[in-house]
Short mmCIF file of C-alpha atoms in Angstrom, two decimals:
data_model
loop_
_atom_site.label_atom_id
_atom_site.label_comp_id
_atom_site.label_asym_id
_atom_site.label_seq_id
_atom_site.Cartn_x
_atom_site.Cartn_y
_atom_site.Cartn_z
CA MET A 1 27.77 11.02 -16.00
CA SER A 2 28.37 12.66 -19.43
CA THR A 3 31.01 15.33 -20.58
CA ARG A 4 28.39 17.20 -21.44
CA GLN A 5 26.01 17.03 -18.77
CA LYS A 6 29.27 18.00 -16.08
CA SER A 7 30.87 20.36 -18.39
CA SER A 8 26.80 22.28 -18.28
CA LYS A 9 26.44 21.83 -14.45
CA MET A 10 30.30 23.40 -14.36
CA VAL A 11 29.94 25.76 -16.54
CA ALA A 12 26.71 26.94 -14.50
CA PHE A 13 28.54 26.76 -11.32
CA ASP A 14 31.59 28.60 -12.49
CA VAL A 15 28.77 31.66 -13.36
CA LEU A 16 27.31 30.76 -10.90
CA LEU A 17 31.42 31.78 -8.65
CA ASN A 18 31.41 34.59 -10.91
CA LEU A 19 28.10 36.31 -10.33
CA LEU A 20 29.12 36.26 -6.60
CA ASN A 21 32.61 37.67 -6.32
CA SER A 22 31.57 40.21 -8.57
CA SER A 23 28.87 40.97 -6.03
CA PHE A 24 30.96 40.77 -3.02
CA PRO A 25 34.39 42.59 -4.20
CA SER A 26 37.43 42.54 -1.61
CA ASN A 27 36.64 46.18 0.13
CA LYS A 28 32.99 44.25 0.78
CA GLY A 29 33.95 43.82 4.87
CA ARG A 30 34.86 40.14 6.09
CA HIS A 31 31.84 39.53 6.82
CA TYR A 32 30.40 39.44 3.91
CA LEU A 33 32.92 37.32 2.27
CA ASP A 34 32.86 34.56 4.26
CA LYS A 35 28.74 34.18 3.64
CA LYS A 36 29.94 34.24 0.27
CA ASN A 37 32.99 31.70 1.12
CA TYR A 38 30.43 29.46 3.33
CA PHE A 39 27.42 29.28 0.74
CA ILE A 40 30.12 28.42 -1.92
CA LYS A 41 31.81 25.67 0.05
CA GLU A 42 28.63 24.25 1.84
CA PHE A 43 26.65 24.24 -2.46
CA LYS A 44 30.68 22.49 -3.63
CA GLU A 45 29.21 19.67 -0.58
CA TYR A 46 25.82 19.34 -2.44
CA ILE A 47 26.32 18.69 -5.22
CA SER A 48 28.75 16.13 -3.91
CA PHE A 49 26.22 14.96 -1.74
CA LEU A 50 23.38 14.65 -4.60
CA GLN A 51 25.90 12.71 -6.75
CA ARG A 52 26.71 10.30 -3.63
CA PHE A 53 23.00 9.62 -3.14
CA GLU A 54 21.82 8.60 -6.16
CA ARG A 55 24.20 6.72 -6.51
CA SER A 56 23.51 4.88 -3.11
CA ILE A 57 19.52 4.56 -3.07
CA ARG A 58 19.39 1.53 -5.13
CA ASP A 59 18.10 -1.74 -3.57
CA LYS A 60 17.83 0.12 0.31
CA LYS A 61 16.65 -1.32 3.26
CA LYS A 62 13.47 0.42 4.20
CA GLN A 63 14.75 1.64 7.67
CA GLU A 64 17.66 3.18 5.62
CA LYS A 65 15.58 4.22 2.99
CA ALA A 66 13.67 6.79 5.83
CA LEU A 67 17.63 8.09 7.17
CA GLN A 68 18.22 8.92 3.49
CA GLN A 69 15.15 11.48 3.24
CA ARG A 70 16.31 12.27 6.70
CA PHE A 71 19.93 13.59 5.02
CA LEU A 72 18.30 14.77 2.04
CA ASN A 73 15.95 17.42 3.91
CA GLU A 74 18.44 17.72 6.18
CA LYS A 75 20.59 18.54 3.26
CA SER A 76 18.01 20.98 1.28
CA ASP A 77 17.19 22.51 4.22
CA GLN A 78 20.63 23.99 5.15
CA ILE A 79 21.94 24.84 1.40
CA THR A 80 18.60 27.26 0.23
CA LEU A 81 18.83 28.97 4.64
CA ILE A 82 22.70 29.39 3.63
CA GLY A 83 22.02 30.51 0.55
CA ASP A 84 19.18 33.07 1.49
CA LEU A 85 20.95 34.86 4.05
CA LEU A 86 23.76 35.30 2.25
CA LEU A 87 21.44 37.11 -0.73
CA ARG A 88 19.60 39.12 2.23
CA ASN A 89 23.57 41.16 1.95
CA ILE A 90 22.70 41.53 -1.90
CA ASP A 91 20.73 44.84 -3.12
CA SER A 92 20.28 43.72 -6.59
CA SER A 93 17.52 42.12 -7.14
CA LEU A 94 17.98 41.03 -10.24
CA ILE A 95 21.66 39.80 -8.98
CA LYS A 96 19.32 37.62 -6.01
CA LYS A 97 17.41 36.59 -8.90
CA LYS A 98 20.07 35.02 -11.50
CA VAL A 99 22.32 33.56 -8.27
CA LYS A 100 18.84 31.74 -8.04
CA LYS A 101 18.53 30.45 -11.29
CA LEU A 102 22.34 29.07 -11.72
CA PHE A 103 21.59 27.26 -8.43
CA ARG A 104 18.33 24.92 -10.54
CA LYS A 105 20.82 25.01 -13.38
CA CYS A 106 23.20 23.68 -10.91
CA ILE A 107 20.70 20.33 -8.77
CA GLY A 108 17.46 20.71 -11.57
CA LYS A 109 19.39 16.92 -12.80
CA TRP A 110 18.65 15.64 -9.26
CA ALA A 111 15.83 17.40 -8.63
CA TYR A 112 13.57 17.32 -11.67
CA GLN A 113 13.55 13.93 -11.79
CA SER A 114 11.11 15.11 -8.78
CA GLN A 115 7.51 14.97 -11.29
CA ILE A 116 6.46 17.10 -8.77
CA MET A 117 9.31 19.28 -8.07
CA LYS A 118 9.55 19.74 -12.36
CA ARG A 119 6.44 20.96 -12.96
CA SER A 120 5.93 23.27 -9.57
CA PHE A 121 9.44 24.31 -11.36
CA GLU A 122 7.95 24.69 -15.64
CA LYS A 123 4.11 26.13 -14.47
CA PRO A 124 2.87 24.13 -17.70
CA ARG A 125 -0.45 25.36 -17.19
CA GLY A 126 1.58 29.60 -17.05
CA TYR A 127 1.58 30.21 -12.76
CA ALA A 128 2.65 29.05 -10.24
CA GLY A 129 0.29 26.62 -8.07
CA ASP A 130 -1.76 24.59 -10.74
CA TYR A 131 -4.09 22.33 -9.86
CA LYS A 132 -3.04 19.58 -10.37
CA ILE A 133 0.38 19.96 -8.11
CA ILE A 134 -2.47 20.96 -5.66
CA GLU A 135 -3.86 17.65 -5.70
CA MET A 136 -0.52 16.07 -5.61
CA PHE A 137 -0.07 18.17 -2.38
CA TYR A 138 -3.39 17.30 -1.38
CA ASP A 139 -2.75 13.28 -1.86
CA HIS A 140 0.76 14.35 -0.31
CA LYS A 141 2.21 10.89 -2.07
CA PRO A 142 5.61 10.70 -3.67
CA VAL A 143 4.88 9.67 -7.68
CA SER A 144 8.55 9.50 -9.18
CA LYS A 145 11.34 7.04 -9.21
CA GLY A 146 14.97 7.11 -7.80
CA ILE A 147 15.94 10.61 -6.37
CA GLY A 148 12.99 12.23 -8.17
CA TYR A 149 10.83 9.83 -5.38
CA TYR A 150 13.23 11.28 -2.71
CA PHE A 151 12.75 15.41 -4.15
CA ASP A 152 9.05 14.42 -3.87
CA LYS A 153 9.27 13.14 -0.25
CA TYR A 154 11.35 16.38 0.00
CA ILE A 155 8.95 18.83 -1.20
CA LEU A 156 5.76 17.07 0.59
CA GLY A 157 7.21 16.93 3.45
CA ASN A 158 7.51 21.01 3.74
CA THR A 159 5.07 22.02 6.08
CA LEU A 160 4.32 25.01 3.07
CA ALA A 161 3.13 22.02 1.46
CA THR A 162 0.96 20.36 5.23
CA ALA A 163 -0.62 23.44 5.66
CA ASP A 164 -1.79 23.40 2.43
CA ILE A 165 -3.82 19.97 3.70
CA TYR A 166 -4.28 22.61 6.65
CA ARG A 167 -5.86 25.02 4.96
CA LYS A 168 -8.39 22.70 2.92
CA ASP A 169 -9.01 21.47 6.15
CA LYS A 170 -10.16 24.50 7.56
CA MET A 171 -11.84 25.89 5.03
CA ILE A 172 -14.33 23.36 5.49
CA GLU A 173 -15.00 23.39 8.44
CA LEU A 174 -15.67 26.92 8.45
CA LEU A 175 -17.82 25.37 4.63
CA LYS A 176 -19.96 23.44 6.64
CA ASP A 177 -20.29 26.09 9.88
CA PHE A 178 -21.45 29.24 7.64
CA ILE A 179 -24.02 26.65 6.05
CA GLU A 180 -25.53 25.32 8.42
CA LYS A 181 -26.13 28.78 10.33
CA ASN A 182 -27.13 30.59 7.84
CA ASN A 183 -31.11 31.05 8.38
CA SER A 184 -31.58 31.38 4.33
CA LYS A 185 -33.21 28.87 2.46
CA LYS A 186 -31.75 29.59 -0.97
CA ILE A 187 -27.17 30.39 0.21
CA GLU A 188 -25.14 31.45 -2.80
CA ILE A 189 -21.76 31.57 -2.59
CA ILE A 190 -18.41 32.14 -4.36
CA ASN A 191 -15.52 30.26 -4.50
CA LEU A 192 -12.34 32.63 -6.37
CA GLY A 193 -9.38 30.81 -7.54
CA CYS A 194 -10.96 27.72 -6.73
CA GLY A 195 -8.68 25.83 -9.28
CA GLY A 196 -10.07 21.59 -8.61
CA CYS A 197 -12.20 22.48 -5.62
CA ARG A 198 -10.86 19.65 -3.52
CA GLU A 199 -12.35 21.46 0.00
CA LEU A 200 -16.23 20.68 -2.07
CA ARG A 201 -15.35 18.12 -3.13
CA ASP A 202 -14.63 16.23 0.08
CA LEU A 203 -16.65 18.31 2.06
CA PHE A 204 -19.83 16.72 0.33
CA ARG A 205 -18.18 13.43 0.21
CA SER A 206 -20.49 12.44 3.57
CA TYR A 207 -22.05 16.06 4.04
CA SER A 208 -25.16 16.85 3.10
CA PRO A 209 -26.90 19.72 3.75
CA ASN A 210 -31.09 20.81 4.42
CA LYS A 211 -31.00 23.86 2.03
CA LYS A 212 -30.10 24.72 -1.42
CA VAL A 213 -26.84 25.41 -2.01
CA ASN A 214 -24.94 26.94 -5.02
CA PHE A 215 -21.61 27.77 -5.64
CA ILE A 216 -20.72 30.07 -8.99
CA ALA A 217 -16.29 28.19 -8.83
CA VAL A 218 -13.88 30.61 -10.71
CA ASP A 219 -11.09 30.62 -12.30
CA GLN A 220 -8.58 31.23 -14.72
CA ASP A 221 -7.63 27.70 -16.31
CA LEU A 222 -10.66 25.94 -17.83
CA GLU A 223 -8.51 22.99 -17.06
CA ALA A 224 -9.17 23.25 -12.92
CA LEU A 225 -12.63 24.06 -13.92
CA LYS A 226 -13.14 20.25 -16.14
CA PHE A 227 -11.16 18.84 -13.68
CA SER A 228 -13.53 19.97 -10.86
CA GLU A 229 -16.98 19.55 -13.65
CA SER A 230 -15.97 15.92 -13.09
CA PHE A 231 -16.85 15.51 -9.81
CA ILE A 232 -20.13 18.24 -9.28
CA ASN A 233 -22.39 14.42 -10.18
CA ASP A 234 -21.43 12.78 -6.33
CA PHE A 235 -22.81 16.09 -4.48
CA PRO A 236 -25.90 15.73 -2.61
CA THR A 237 -29.16 17.32 -4.36
CA GLU A 238 -29.06 20.32 -2.47
CA VAL A 239 -25.82 21.46 -3.26
CA SER A 240 -25.18 23.41 -7.75
CA VAL A 241 -21.69 24.26 -9.26
CA ASN A 242 -21.52 27.22 -11.95
CA PHE A 243 -18.53 27.52 -13.18
CA LEU A 244 -16.86 30.97 -14.39
CA CYS A 245 -13.99 30.77 -16.50
CA LYS A 246 -12.75 34.38 -15.78
CA ASN A 247 -9.30 35.87 -14.17
CA ILE A 248 -9.68 37.64 -10.77
CA ILE A 249 -7.62 40.72 -12.36
CA ASP A 250 -9.99 40.71 -15.35
CA LEU A 251 -13.12 40.66 -13.09
CA ILE A 252 -11.94 43.11 -10.71
CA ASN A 253 -10.49 45.37 -13.06
CA ILE A 254 -14.07 45.60 -15.08
CA TYR A 255 -15.92 46.51 -12.63
CA ARG A 256 -13.61 49.67 -11.87
CA HIS A 257 -12.71 50.69 -14.89
CA LYS A 258 -15.85 50.20 -16.59
CA ASN A 259 -18.44 50.84 -13.83
CA PRO A 260 -21.39 48.10 -15.32
CA SER A 261 -23.69 46.04 -12.98
CA HIS A 262 -20.87 44.31 -10.78
CA PRO A 263 -20.71 40.43 -12.30
CA LEU A 264 -21.02 38.78 -9.18
CA VAL A 265 -23.97 40.24 -6.42
CA ASN A 266 -25.85 39.84 -3.71
CA LYS A 267 -23.56 36.58 -2.62
CA GLN A 268 -24.27 35.68 1.27
CA LEU A 269 -21.08 34.18 1.07
CA VAL A 270 -17.06 34.62 -0.85
CA TYR A 271 -14.41 32.77 -0.58
CA SER A 272 -10.59 32.22 -1.59
CA ILE A 273 -8.30 29.88 -0.12
CA GLY A 274 -4.94 30.27 -2.39
CA LEU A 275 -4.71 33.57 -3.98
CA VAL A 276 -4.28 36.67 -2.53
CA ASP A 277 -0.82 35.47 -1.70
CA TYR A 278 -0.37 36.18 -4.91
CA PHE A 279 -1.62 39.93 -4.88
CA ALA A 280 1.01 43.45 -4.55
CA ASN A 281 -0.84 45.84 -2.43
CA ASN A 282 -2.96 47.50 -3.90
CA THR A 283 -4.53 44.64 -6.03
CA LEU A 284 -5.15 43.57 -2.78
CA GLN A 285 -6.92 46.39 -1.77
CA LEU A 286 -8.39 46.58 -5.11
CA PHE A 287 -10.02 42.90 -4.13
CA ILE A 288 -11.15 43.13 -0.97
CA ARG A 289 -13.42 46.13 -2.40
CA PHE A 290 -14.66 43.92 -5.20
CA CYS A 291 -15.71 40.46 -3.24
CA LEU A 292 -17.60 43.83 0.01
CA LYS A 293 -19.26 44.88 -3.02
CA THR A 294 -21.09 41.42 -3.81
CA LEU A 295 -21.99 40.47 -0.68
CA VAL A 296 -25.34 40.93 0.80
CA PRO A 297 -25.21 42.89 3.91
CA GLN A 298 -24.63 40.26 6.85
CA GLY A 299 -22.67 38.62 4.15
CA GLN A 300 -18.68 37.64 4.33
CA LEU A 301 -16.15 37.58 2.29
CA ILE A 302 -13.40 34.81 3.77
CA PHE A 303 -9.52 34.32 2.73
CA ALA A 304 -6.21 32.55 3.87
CA HIS A 305 -3.13 33.79 3.59
CA LYS A 306 0.31 33.13 4.47
CA ASN A 307 2.10 33.48 7.80
CA ARG A 308 5.73 35.66 6.58
CA GLU A 309 6.83 34.55 10.10
CA LYS A 310 7.33 31.14 9.71
CA TRP A 311 9.50 32.00 6.46
CA LYS A 312 11.87 29.09 6.05
CA SER A 313 8.93 27.22 4.90
CA PHE A 314 8.81 29.51 1.23
CA LEU A 315 13.08 29.05 0.95
CA ALA A 316 12.29 25.59 -0.37
CA PRO A 317 9.33 26.69 -3.06
CA ASP A 318 11.19 29.77 -3.63
CA TRP A 319 15.50 27.60 -4.12
CA PHE A 320 14.07 24.97 -6.43
CA CYS A 321 10.91 25.67 -7.51
CA ASP A 322 11.05 29.33 -8.12
CA TRP A 323 7.58 29.89 -6.76
CA ARG A 324 7.19 32.32 -5.07
CA PHE A 325 4.99 34.57 -3.34
CA TYR A 326 3.89 38.49 -0.88
CA GLN A 327 5.06 37.52 2.14
CA ARG A 328 2.87 39.71 5.31
CA ASP A 329 1.90 38.87 8.21
CA LYS A 330 -1.24 39.17 9.60
CA ASP A 331 -1.16 43.18 11.48
CA GLU A 332 0.31 43.84 7.39
CA VAL A 333 -2.65 42.18 6.30
CA LEU A 334 -4.97 44.35 8.40
CA ARG A 335 -3.27 47.53 8.09
CA LEU A 336 -3.46 47.14 4.07
CA ILE A 337 -6.79 46.54 3.81
CA LYS A 338 -8.48 49.00 6.78
CA ASN A 339 -9.64 51.32 4.76
CA GLU A 340 -11.53 48.75 2.89
CA ILE A 341 -13.65 47.24 5.20
CA VAL A 342 -14.35 49.66 7.71
CA GLY A 343 -17.97 49.23 9.35
CA CYS A 344 -16.55 45.78 8.85
CA ASP A 345 -16.47 43.10 11.35
CA LEU A 346 -13.30 41.04 11.51
CA LYS A 347 -12.06 37.58 12.83
CA ILE A 348 -8.87 35.93 12.26
CA LYS A 349 -8.36 31.73 12.46
CA TRP A 350 -5.25 30.38 12.13
CA GLU A 351 -5.35 26.49 10.56
CA LYS A 352 -3.33 24.24 12.86
CA THR A 353 -0.03 24.52 11.67
CA HIS A 354 -0.47 28.32 12.35
CA HIS A 355 2.06 28.38 8.34
CA MET A 356 -1.60 30.36 7.41
CA PHE A 357 -4.69 32.36 9.00
CA PHE A 358 -7.69 33.67 7.55
CA PHE A 359 -8.80 36.39 7.81
CA ILE A 360 -13.40 36.69 8.18
CA ILE A 361 -15.04 40.17 7.45
CA THR A 362 -18.99 40.50 7.71
CA LYS A 363 -20.12 42.58 6.12
CA LYS A 364 -22.53 45.45 7.96
CA ASP A 365 -25.72 46.32 7.44
CA SER A 366 -26.34 49.08 5.37
#
């Protein structure tokens, strides 16, 4: 390791140490000081582990690589859990952010050799979870070399990333069921925050509906829409997709403040599987109102939301990638939107791991 590299990491570690010391003064109590000292000790050991790990991974047999992967997973899960438990004793959100930022600076030399982790952290499209990252999760294959390969497998093996796959598969099941049970000769569907439209590609790879199905795929990212558009020629002739490059918040605000005729109306289904976790409470409420306005009577709104009860799976994306969500459980979401769905029918379903739930809201006749 060069002097410059070592100095950069050590400076970050020293700043982190000073920050924690100032956040846990001696009069804070033994319990709090023990948590701070335990984290510092374990974090030093984690950095030493990464140094040894990188030196040891060359020319290993398959069995040894599997064992090493398990070590990396366990050590990384452990340090993020210890860090999370420590930060629960700090009131300042600014200090919490600084601690995590310094954590990333200390471990970035190794973790960001993973192309998946690096892109998740750097967010080159300007937001977390862009379509390329989600495609990597769906493909579930490491793409990096050296220690980056192991960090690829670590983040792909995170239960939240696995749940992304099952969420997509559950949405495919719900889409197919909706299309087959709907009696209309032509079905109009909106996909909000569509990204790469992977669920549509996977669904129509082996399924041809016996009626016309028209999709409007909405996303703020033009690159994601162009990526999705490159696949539509492979869809059955009964299926059409139109693309709309719009920020969902802008669409909601246009309707809310200027009150024109609604930009998207008379649809049988509106769905979104990777969007509402990023909405604050009031935005989520406005989103529900907006979506219900687009539906015909007996139309459905389907959205997926991460389950706060599985909070440990959020730690790796947060600590390593600065990737956070609004954490809610199904009861919190229901309390939050109950006034928006008065008079509607509601069903709640889960993907396989129970890390994510689906709200299925049916609009009643006016």
